[in-house]
XYZ file of C-alpha atoms in Angstrom:
655
model
C 0.000 0.000 0.000
C 1.174 3.532 -0.881
C -0.411 6.250 1.290
C 0.104 9.952 0.608
C -1.087 12.368 3.322
C -2.139 15.717 1.797
C -2.766 18.317 4.515
C -4.273 21.789 4.585
C -1.711 24.089 6.274
C -3.879 27.183 6.566
C -3.894 28.806 10.013
C -7.070 27.046 11.189
C -5.177 23.709 11.047
C -2.483 24.800 13.505
C -3.455 22.390 16.299
C -3.909 19.571 13.771
C -0.290 19.835 12.609
C 0.962 18.978 16.105
C -0.891 15.641 16.063
C 0.224 14.775 12.521
C 3.920 15.184 13.422
C 3.989 11.690 14.965
C 1.726 10.132 12.335
C 4.505 8.367 10.394
C 5.729 5.822 12.936
C 2.292 5.253 14.486
C 0.639 4.665 11.106
C 3.516 2.369 10.077
C 2.883 0.289 13.181
C -0.858 -0.004 12.519
C -0.543 -0.678 8.779
C 1.951 -3.464 9.482
C -1.059 -5.450 10.718
C -2.588 -5.160 7.224
C 0.381 -5.226 4.829
C 4.088 -5.993 4.929
C 4.861 -3.471 2.180
C 3.829 0.062 3.144
C 5.070 3.480 2.049
C 3.964 6.886 3.281
C 4.407 10.399 1.901
C 3.391 13.926 2.875
C 2.329 17.048 1.029
C 0.705 20.330 2.016
C -1.367 23.015 0.349
C -2.792 26.459 1.119
C -4.050 28.568 -1.799
C -3.146 30.270 -5.091
C -0.711 33.109 -4.340
C -2.758 35.838 -6.035
C -5.439 38.219 -4.855
C -8.128 37.800 -3.583
C -7.100 34.394 -2.203
C -4.069 35.698 -0.284
C -2.807 39.162 0.590
C -0.024 40.038 -1.870
C 1.534 42.891 0.111
C 5.253 42.184 0.747
C 4.737 42.028 4.505
C 1.815 39.587 4.265
C 3.610 37.457 1.668
C 6.387 36.932 4.209
C 4.041 36.328 7.143
C 0.336 36.037 6.277
C -0.761 35.626 9.901
C -1.955 38.526 12.062
C -0.529 39.488 15.433
C 2.655 37.919 16.758
C 2.067 34.531 15.067
C 5.025 33.343 13.012
C 3.775 31.745 9.772
C 5.491 30.678 6.573
C 4.841 32.311 3.200
C 1.674 31.127 1.416
C 1.992 28.555 -1.363
C -0.301 26.491 -3.571
C 1.061 22.951 -3.151
C 4.338 21.533 -1.835
C 5.514 17.917 -1.980
C 7.233 17.687 1.401
C 8.114 13.974 1.297
C 7.798 11.504 -1.547
C 6.634 7.999 -0.687
C 9.054 6.274 1.687
C 9.205 3.345 4.094
C 11.014 5.484 6.703
C 8.385 6.572 9.238
C 10.929 8.547 11.299
C 11.878 10.605 8.251
C 8.167 11.387 7.838
C 7.990 12.592 11.464
C 11.161 14.714 11.145
C 10.099 16.479 7.943
C 6.527 17.053 9.104
C 7.851 18.477 12.405
C 9.677 21.152 10.410
C 6.502 22.354 8.687
C 4.946 25.690 9.588
C 1.402 26.922 9.339
C 0.593 29.497 6.649
C -2.545 31.543 5.956
C -4.909 32.929 3.331
C -7.850 35.328 3.102
C -10.867 33.312 1.986
C -12.412 30.219 3.544
C -12.304 27.709 0.642
C -8.839 26.279 -0.005
C -6.928 25.327 -3.153
C -6.944 21.608 -2.419
C -8.021 20.579 -5.943
C -4.768 21.978 -7.391
C -2.860 19.801 -4.914
C -4.894 16.643 -5.646
C -4.305 17.081 -9.395
C -0.530 17.375 -8.960
C -0.383 14.408 -6.576
C -2.258 12.304 -9.127
C -0.337 13.211 -12.299
C 3.217 13.572 -10.891
C 3.672 9.813 -10.508
C 7.485 9.731 -10.665
C 8.023 12.632 -8.256
C 5.507 11.342 -5.708
C 6.883 7.808 -6.122
C 3.636 5.951 -6.774
C 4.179 2.215 -7.257
C 2.023 -0.334 -9.048
C 0.179 -1.171 -5.801
C -2.896 0.012 -3.904
C -2.718 3.821 -3.852
C -4.406 5.832 -1.100
C -4.623 9.637 -0.939
C -5.682 11.092 2.424
C -7.003 14.649 1.970
C -7.168 16.454 5.350
C -8.857 19.851 5.739
C -11.363 21.850 7.795
C -12.675 23.994 4.935
C -14.346 23.781 1.539
C -12.670 23.858 -1.865
C -12.320 26.004 -4.968
C -13.082 24.399 -8.334
C -13.064 25.248 -12.048
C -14.252 28.793 -12.694
C -13.247 30.234 -9.319
C -9.892 31.272 -10.787
C -11.634 34.114 -12.619
C -11.721 36.022 -9.321
C -7.935 36.222 -9.549
C -7.847 36.852 -13.295
C -6.948 33.216 -14.116
C -8.978 31.960 -17.069
C -6.896 29.163 -18.631
C -8.410 25.736 -17.807
C -6.268 23.323 -15.839
C -4.206 21.220 -18.299
C -3.940 18.140 -16.050
C -0.137 18.014 -16.414
C 2.635 17.821 -13.804
C 4.146 21.233 -12.978
C 6.315 20.491 -9.919
C 9.677 22.256 -9.810
C 11.707 21.849 -6.657
C 8.684 19.976 -5.220
C 6.564 23.158 -5.550
C 3.570 23.680 -7.856
C 4.714 26.595 -10.018
C 1.716 27.195 -12.310
C -1.010 27.969 -9.775
C -1.093 31.599 -10.944
C -1.383 30.492 -14.586
C -3.961 27.657 -14.632
C -7.435 27.624 -13.100
C -8.551 25.062 -10.520
C -9.478 21.674 -12.031
C -13.116 20.648 -12.346
C -14.559 17.725 -10.396
C -14.951 15.676 -13.590
C -11.306 16.369 -14.499
C -10.184 15.169 -11.059
C -12.327 12.030 -11.338
C -10.714 11.211 -14.687
C -7.147 11.644 -13.416
C -7.749 9.768 -10.151
C -9.254 6.855 -12.101
C -6.466 6.894 -14.706
C -3.862 6.594 -11.949
C -5.846 4.144 -9.736
C -5.858 6.457 -6.703
C -8.461 5.929 -3.978
C -9.254 9.102 -2.034
C -10.034 9.391 1.680
C -11.473 12.777 2.692
C -10.642 13.460 6.352
C -12.752 16.555 7.105
C -14.324 18.158 10.154
C -17.974 17.681 11.107
C -18.967 21.073 9.681
C -18.033 20.128 6.093
C -19.219 16.518 6.150
C -22.296 17.183 3.920
C -20.168 18.915 1.245
C -17.584 16.164 1.007
C -20.199 13.386 1.125
C -21.738 14.920 -1.989
C -18.241 15.050 -3.522
C -17.723 11.379 -2.594
C -20.797 10.446 -4.640
C -19.118 11.968 -7.700
C -15.692 10.360 -7.168
C -15.757 6.556 -7.488
C -13.817 4.533 -4.918
C -13.609 7.316 -2.327
C -14.564 7.588 1.341
C -15.308 10.361 3.873
C -14.276 10.315 7.536
C -15.035 12.754 10.352
C -11.853 14.463 11.534
C -11.740 15.668 15.128
C -11.008 19.352 15.699
C -7.307 18.645 16.320
C -6.850 15.540 14.094
C -6.289 13.277 17.103
C -8.329 10.477 15.501
C -6.638 10.523 12.087
C -5.126 6.999 12.322
C -8.465 5.403 13.225
C -10.118 7.416 10.460
C -7.606 6.156 7.848
C -7.945 2.526 8.950
C -11.760 2.662 8.935
C -11.822 4.295 5.490
C -9.333 1.750 4.096
C -11.419 -1.150 5.406
C -14.506 0.421 3.838
C -12.800 0.870 0.449
C -11.246 -2.586 0.434
C -14.591 -4.253 1.201
C -16.131 -3.000 -2.030
C -15.442 -4.038 -5.631
C -16.697 -1.784 -8.426
C -16.124 -2.452 -12.125
C -15.779 0.293 -14.699
C -15.161 0.318 -18.421
C -13.564 2.759 -20.812
C -15.272 4.637 -23.626
C -17.552 2.391 -25.655
C -17.565 2.430 -29.475
C -20.565 3.954 -31.201
C -23.549 1.630 -31.087
C -22.022 -0.720 -28.498
C -23.670 -1.204 -25.090
C -22.588 -3.192 -22.040
C -24.566 -4.713 -19.176
C -23.374 -6.132 -15.851
C -24.766 -8.757 -13.513
C -23.021 -9.396 -10.202
C -23.060 -12.548 -8.098
C -21.963 -11.370 -4.628
C -21.713 -12.945 -1.184
C -24.606 -14.795 0.409
C -26.285 -15.385 -2.938
C -26.969 -11.680 -3.595
C -27.526 -10.996 -7.313
C -27.697 -7.472 -8.746
C -28.325 -6.047 -12.213
C -28.315 -2.664 -13.897
C -25.944 -0.079 -12.456
C -25.765 -2.036 -9.179
C -24.559 -5.035 -11.187
C -21.135 -3.394 -11.314
C -20.661 -3.590 -7.533
C -20.306 -6.021 -4.656
C -20.141 -4.916 -1.010
C -19.038 -6.374 2.344
C -16.234 -8.424 0.818
C -13.552 -9.892 3.096
C -10.111 -11.253 2.249
C -10.503 -14.656 0.575
C -14.045 -14.023 -0.710
C -14.785 -14.630 -4.376
C -17.410 -12.748 -6.397
C -18.369 -13.150 -10.049
C -19.548 -10.710 -12.688
C -21.426 -11.624 -15.867
C -20.826 -9.064 -18.621
C -22.924 -8.818 -21.805
C -21.801 -6.728 -24.784
C -24.188 -5.890 -27.624
C -23.637 -3.986 -30.864
C -26.397 -2.244 -32.820
C -24.090 -1.315 -35.696
C -21.595 -3.059 -37.938
C -18.315 -1.176 -37.549
C -15.666 -1.480 -40.211
C -12.693 -1.790 -37.850
C -11.946 -3.744 -34.704
C -12.430 -2.008 -31.352
C -11.066 -2.491 -27.823
C -12.935 -2.252 -24.519
C -11.075 -2.225 -21.193
C -12.823 -3.344 -18.000
C -11.163 -2.999 -14.592
C -12.051 -2.977 -10.887
C -11.610 0.512 -9.415
C -8.501 0.839 -7.248
C -6.740 -2.101 -8.932
C -4.128 -2.082 -11.675
C -5.308 -5.263 -13.371
C -7.658 -4.877 -16.303
C -9.491 -7.051 -18.818
C -8.925 -6.117 -22.464
C -11.691 -7.211 -24.854
C -11.042 -7.157 -28.615
C -14.272 -6.643 -30.555
C -14.411 -8.064 -34.087
C -17.599 -7.244 -36.005
C -19.101 -9.810 -38.402
C -20.782 -7.690 -41.067
C -21.479 -10.286 -43.791
C -23.842 -13.202 -43.405
C -22.047 -16.523 -43.123
C -24.487 -18.013 -45.604
C -23.165 -15.848 -48.447
C -20.182 -18.134 -48.942
C -22.451 -21.058 -49.869
C -24.441 -19.336 -52.613
C -25.702 -21.189 -55.753
C -24.397 -19.441 -58.903
C -26.693 -19.185 -61.959
C -29.492 -20.705 -59.933
C -32.758 -21.673 -61.639
C -34.504 -19.925 -58.776
C -33.237 -16.634 -60.212
C -35.221 -16.588 -63.524
C -33.400 -19.208 -65.538
C -30.017 -18.700 -63.970
C -29.775 -14.894 -64.161
C -28.425 -14.589 -60.629
C -26.856 -16.230 -57.621
C -29.186 -17.601 -54.977
C -27.640 -16.868 -51.589
C -29.057 -16.395 -48.097
C -32.592 -17.092 -49.413
C -32.610 -14.329 -52.093
C -31.372 -13.714 -55.604
C -28.291 -11.606 -56.242
C -28.782 -10.633 -59.888
C -26.105 -10.785 -62.552
C -24.984 -7.609 -64.329
C -27.797 -6.115 -66.441
C -30.618 -7.945 -64.635
C -33.055 -6.478 -62.102
C -36.102 -7.604 -60.208
C -36.835 -9.688 -57.146
C -35.900 -12.879 -58.995
C -33.855 -11.131 -61.737
C -36.804 -11.369 -64.118
C -36.172 -8.039 -65.916
C -33.443 -6.837 -68.235
C -32.360 -3.230 -68.068
C -31.996 -3.148 -71.895
C -35.447 -4.586 -72.724
C -37.665 -2.533 -70.431
C -38.144 1.249 -70.382
C -37.708 2.730 -66.924
C -40.665 5.116 -67.441
C -43.101 2.262 -68.004
C -41.913 0.455 -64.927
C -42.060 3.577 -62.773
C -45.728 4.092 -63.653
C -46.555 0.896 -61.801
C -44.804 2.225 -58.694
C -46.819 5.434 -58.376
C -49.873 5.386 -56.167
C -52.976 7.036 -57.674
C -50.884 8.367 -60.606
C -48.996 10.559 -58.201
C -45.487 11.883 -58.597
C -43.806 9.992 -55.742
C -42.232 6.688 -56.720
C -42.893 4.072 -54.038
C -44.035 6.909 -51.744
C -40.365 7.959 -51.509
C -39.857 4.996 -49.192
C -38.476 2.482 -51.683
C -37.075 1.767 -55.146
C -39.010 0.727 -58.189
C -37.423 -2.493 -59.419
C -38.876 -4.054 -62.537
C -42.226 -2.360 -61.957
C -42.443 -3.436 -58.328
C -41.694 -1.390 -55.235
C -38.926 -2.732 -53.042
C -39.184 -0.872 -49.758
C -36.142 0.575 -48.049
C -34.590 -1.037 -45.022
C -34.120 1.001 -41.875
C -31.313 0.890 -39.326
C -33.687 -0.556 -36.765
C -34.761 -3.939 -38.157
C -37.995 -3.732 -36.152
C -39.095 -0.706 -38.221
C -40.507 -1.791 -41.587
C -42.009 -0.102 -44.663
C -44.781 -2.141 -46.299
C -47.595 -1.987 -48.847
C -47.713 -2.204 -52.646
C -46.372 1.354 -52.904
C -44.401 1.305 -49.608
C -47.061 3.683 -48.327
C -47.348 1.927 -44.972
C -45.012 1.600 -42.040
C -45.160 0.382 -38.445
C -43.393 3.256 -36.701
C -45.195 6.496 -37.657
C -48.309 6.028 -35.540
C -49.357 8.383 -32.776
C -47.434 8.121 -29.530
C -48.372 8.490 -25.881
C -45.838 8.878 -23.063
C -43.172 8.467 -25.760
C -44.485 4.952 -26.492
C -45.745 3.910 -29.910
C -49.527 3.470 -29.658
C -49.134 4.134 -25.936
C -47.664 0.660 -25.482
C -51.191 -0.739 -25.706
C -51.459 -1.612 -29.378
C -49.611 -2.231 -32.637
C -48.924 0.116 -35.524
C -50.238 -1.029 -38.909
C -49.974 1.242 -41.929
C -49.557 4.337 -39.755
C -52.667 3.585 -37.721
C -52.854 2.139 -34.236
C -54.692 -1.162 -33.755
C -55.476 -1.020 -30.043
C -55.510 -3.897 -27.598
C -58.711 -4.823 -25.775
C -59.934 -2.182 -23.279
C -58.009 0.608 -25.039
C -59.082 3.138 -27.628
C -57.982 6.453 -29.094
C -55.618 7.408 -31.908
C -52.624 6.511 -29.707
C -54.374 3.750 -27.718
C -53.938 6.007 -24.716
C -57.549 5.912 -23.581
C -58.310 3.046 -21.206
C -61.853 1.688 -21.088
C -61.227 0.178 -17.667
C -63.262 1.996 -14.990
C -61.479 0.384 -12.027
C -59.201 3.430 -11.434
C -62.339 5.607 -11.268
C -63.987 3.682 -8.428
C -64.317 5.694 -5.228
C -64.276 4.233 -1.737
C -68.049 3.873 -1.872
C -67.635 1.741 -5.060
C -69.320 4.430 -7.154
C -67.700 5.572 -10.372
C -66.133 8.972 -9.697
C -68.088 9.134 -6.416
C -71.219 9.868 -8.460
C -69.896 13.375 -9.083
C -68.152 12.963 -12.436
C -67.621 10.750 -15.440
C -64.827 8.258 -16.156
C -62.932 9.021 -19.344
C -59.818 7.126 -20.377
C -59.327 5.663 -16.921
C -59.526 8.959 -15.034
C -62.354 10.962 -13.513
C -63.541 14.283 -14.859
C -65.416 15.867 -11.985
C -68.538 17.927 -12.622
C -68.072 21.433 -11.287
C -65.027 22.785 -9.483
C -66.126 21.915 -5.949
C -65.101 18.246 -6.048
C -61.604 17.236 -7.013
C -59.137 14.362 -6.782
C -58.618 11.179 -8.793
C -62.086 9.874 -7.827
C -63.902 13.197 -7.148
C -63.907 12.502 -3.405
C -61.930 15.560 -2.340
C -63.762 18.723 -1.449
C -61.317 21.310 -0.053
C -64.061 23.858 0.650
C -66.644 21.502 2.166
C -67.462 21.747 5.884
C -65.546 19.212 7.956
C -62.348 19.174 5.873
C -60.429 20.706 8.774
C -61.601 18.133 11.307
C -60.983 15.342 8.809
C -57.299 16.192 8.394
C -56.654 17.516 11.897
C -55.101 14.321 13.331
C -52.856 13.725 10.316
C -51.597 17.319 10.259
C -50.984 17.144 14.014
C -48.976 13.908 13.856
C -46.885 14.889 10.826
C -46.184 18.462 11.867
C -45.899 18.077 15.654
C -45.516 14.284 16.213
C -48.520 14.198 18.529
C -52.221 13.411 18.489
C -54.319 10.279 18.132
C -52.547 9.072 14.976
C -49.008 9.561 16.253
C -48.236 5.818 16.190
C -49.822 5.148 12.788
C -48.899 8.440 11.142
C -46.616 7.079 8.439
C -49.202 4.511 7.355
C -52.388 6.585 7.467
C -51.207 10.128 6.780
C -49.126 9.968 3.608
C -51.862 11.216 1.281
C -50.772 14.858 1.182
C -47.682 17.007 0.743
C -46.915 19.162 3.766
C -45.170 22.533 3.748
C -44.213 24.336 6.965
C -44.203 28.119 7.360
C -43.057 30.240 10.292
C -46.188 32.266 11.012
C -49.808 32.726 9.946
C -48.964 35.610 7.620
C -47.096 33.160 5.383
C -50.122 30.899 4.859
C -51.551 31.074 1.309
C -54.620 33.254 0.951
C -57.732 32.380 -1.110
C -57.398 35.523 -3.193
C -53.885 34.545 -4.259
C -54.770 31.030 -5.451
C -56.257 29.623 -8.643
C -57.552 26.551 -6.810
C -59.932 25.997 -3.823
C -58.342 26.625 -0.432
C -59.581 26.168 3.126
C -58.119 27.823 6.239
C -58.263 25.687 9.383
C -57.809 26.415 13.083
C -57.741 23.393 15.410
C -56.914 22.777 19.079
C -54.907 19.864 20.511
C -55.187 18.055 23.843
C -53.007 20.691 25.545
C -55.365 23.523 24.535
C -52.789 24.734 21.993
C -54.021 26.084 18.669
C -52.440 25.196 15.319
C -53.254 26.697 11.941
C -53.085 25.138 8.471
C -54.577 25.337 4.994
C -55.826 22.464 2.860
C -55.977 22.584 -0.928
C -55.825 20.333 -3.977
C -53.322 21.395 -6.595
C -52.818 19.333 -9.775
C -54.625 16.352 -8.206
C -52.222 16.489 -5.244
C -53.362 17.284 -1.705
C -51.310 20.099 -0.215
C -51.231 21.181 3.427
C -49.436 24.344 4.545
C -49.054 24.425 8.340
C -47.663 26.982 10.780
C -44.767 25.235 12.481
C -45.303 26.850 15.897
C -48.208 26.040 18.201
C -50.099 28.899 19.869
C -50.417 27.807 23.475
C -51.984 29.845 26.328
C -49.305 31.355 28.500
C -48.806 29.643 31.898
C -49.586 31.505 35.142
C -46.913 33.761 36.611
C -46.681 32.524 40.253
C -44.878 35.489 41.851
C -47.408 38.168 40.839
C -50.271 35.866 41.854
C -48.811 35.208 45.328
C -47.919 38.852 45.759
C -51.401 39.863 44.667
C -53.061 37.416 47.085
C -50.911 38.575 49.995
C -51.468 42.196 49.094
C -55.189 41.548 48.756
C -55.368 39.893 52.160
C -53.463 42.778 53.762
C -55.598 45.375 52.014
C -58.808 43.573 53.000
C -57.566 43.381 56.633
C -56.675 47.045 56.650
C -60.036 47.888 55.105
C -61.868 45.851 57.763
C -59.872 47.551 60.533
C -60.633 50.958 59.082
C -64.314 50.110 58.775
C -64.373 48.785 62.361
C -62.581 51.904 63.630
C -64.970 54.152 61.708
C -67.995 52.366 63.124
C -66.609 52.648 66.656
C -66.006 56.356 66.244
C -69.522 56.852 64.915
C -70.960 54.780 67.772
C -68.981 56.706 70.433
C -70.031 60.027 68.982
C -73.637 58.976 68.992
C -73.413 57.843 72.650
C -71.688 61.048 73.648
C -74.302 63.164 71.891
C -77.028 61.192 73.570
C -75.343 61.752 76.933
C -75.077 65.468 76.350
C -78.683 65.618 75.318
C -79.864 63.782 78.418
C -77.649 65.929 80.535
C -79.310 69.052 79.250
C -82.766 67.633 79.740
C -82.142 66.524 83.366
C -84.343 68.363 86.136
C -82.912 68.107 89.709
C -85.093 68.480 92.892
C -83.616 71.348 94.967
C -85.430 70.390 98.258
C -83.587 68.823 101.170
C -83.847 65.270 102.046
C -85.781 64.930 105.290
C -83.602 62.191 106.550
C -80.508 63.966 105.487
C -78.289 65.069 108.323
C -75.401 67.291 107.561
C -72.020 66.155 108.728
C -71.134 69.769 109.699
C -71.930 71.046 113.196
C -71.959 74.798 113.655
C -71.176 76.188 117.160
C -71.767 79.971 117.925
C -69.744 81.666 120.560
C -72.098 83.719 122.651
C -69.408 86.139 123.417
C -68.546 86.689 119.763
C -69.633 90.065 118.642
C -68.653 89.788 115.017
C -65.375 91.663 115.268
């Protein structure tokens, strides 16, 4: 096995380079378990060294990286190490590599792949299994992108390495994908794309265009590169795919494969067998057919992709019938020996004409004979579809032996009848004298009208649901209200929303009563999702009936959709977001309840205080009133005895 590691050295791959520096010895150790003869090489690429791919200012050409990062000058492709068995040398040379940089995101990897493929002697490819590992974290430029840099010459597919550097990147455009496929196939190189997760879809599409290639997911720092290479190699080696070179004109080839476990494949899959292990044997049956008789021998080469062995087939075309060598000269079957009877027909001698050489060119006037070959005294001899020989029309032969002119004047043929779906007489009849003779249950000028009413039966076993007529195997509904193949669809009838609610709910939101049987029961319409209700189609904008629907699910969420029938196809446009009632906000509710309780308490206290004040004031006023109305008896109490005793001094004279 020869393995060449082609790495993107733009600045985004800085951390990846550290892990690749020890790749040589580690990969040697792992590949020793698969093969005893292994070589490894290394190359790197960045981008074309012209604007706008890289900055061409002198400072940026010396160091394209910003800040204090030390980077090497940009370059298109560099062959760092040709294929070698020395893993340590690989590690040493890769350790000396420096990251570079460019301006745009896509890289010039296609230039590098082309040079690796066509520079066989410099890279050191041997006549063994060839693997190219393409490692990057970005996309790629391809043919036509060079115009941005003023490069318009197409890539010539030749080797332009001088001093192990690609020197014509500023002169030739990037190669196209088809050009790469051709060169990789010509040189038996199997490609492994080791790319980051972000660019997996792009390179998987590229893999479909490049036979015998694989795609692996590269970690952000390339720490899994050895496992990726081994997995991709095992995947490539477990598949056998045959391919052939350019076929001569009129020659076709068909494959039939007999793979493991009794699996048999035909058509395009007949070229492949999968899941093959070492020691397994698979067989291919190849059929070659020619529709033309070519004057010279041709060669077809058939080979399994990724292998150097090939099968060379020499095609020799037999143009003359083998029976011609056993012809009977001067046969009595040819009007008294005026020709040679060979292959069941007369080959007339010089000067004789006719089906059995019955006429002499010298005895018969051509004008008299031609009159018998004109239909209805017209001007066309044998309807321009044949030759008048001895007063009889001999119709021309066509390249396709199945196409035949016939009739006394060659006025008929079996290939100029009306067609339907590109089939003569719709595939349901035969063409006789430019008119279709239809099979049973078919009618029409092209036998394209079926008399079978089975396709028109509705679910209720009525033809066209009783709302149309069956013509040529399809319903023509009366009026514009009912539609569909059996006139059972009514987009504007009441109930259409409820009828399709469960199916729309399960397909759009994976919920509802039909969630478990959605795929089986709800595949009768095409669904389109839109972001909001404003994007739903409006009845005024449509040339076909349309119904707007608003339905609610089990969670009290509303969803909106439209139902219509367009070109006999049910179409549902649904808003992808549910409108659900907002949940309660707990904090304001609790705060409101507490505040309400406090306010009610304060209000009750204020009311109680107010009532007490009013009550006290009323009592006080009543007291004052009674006080004013009180009448006291001023007489003395007869049993009252004063506690004061007054004594008069008889001698006191008041002085």
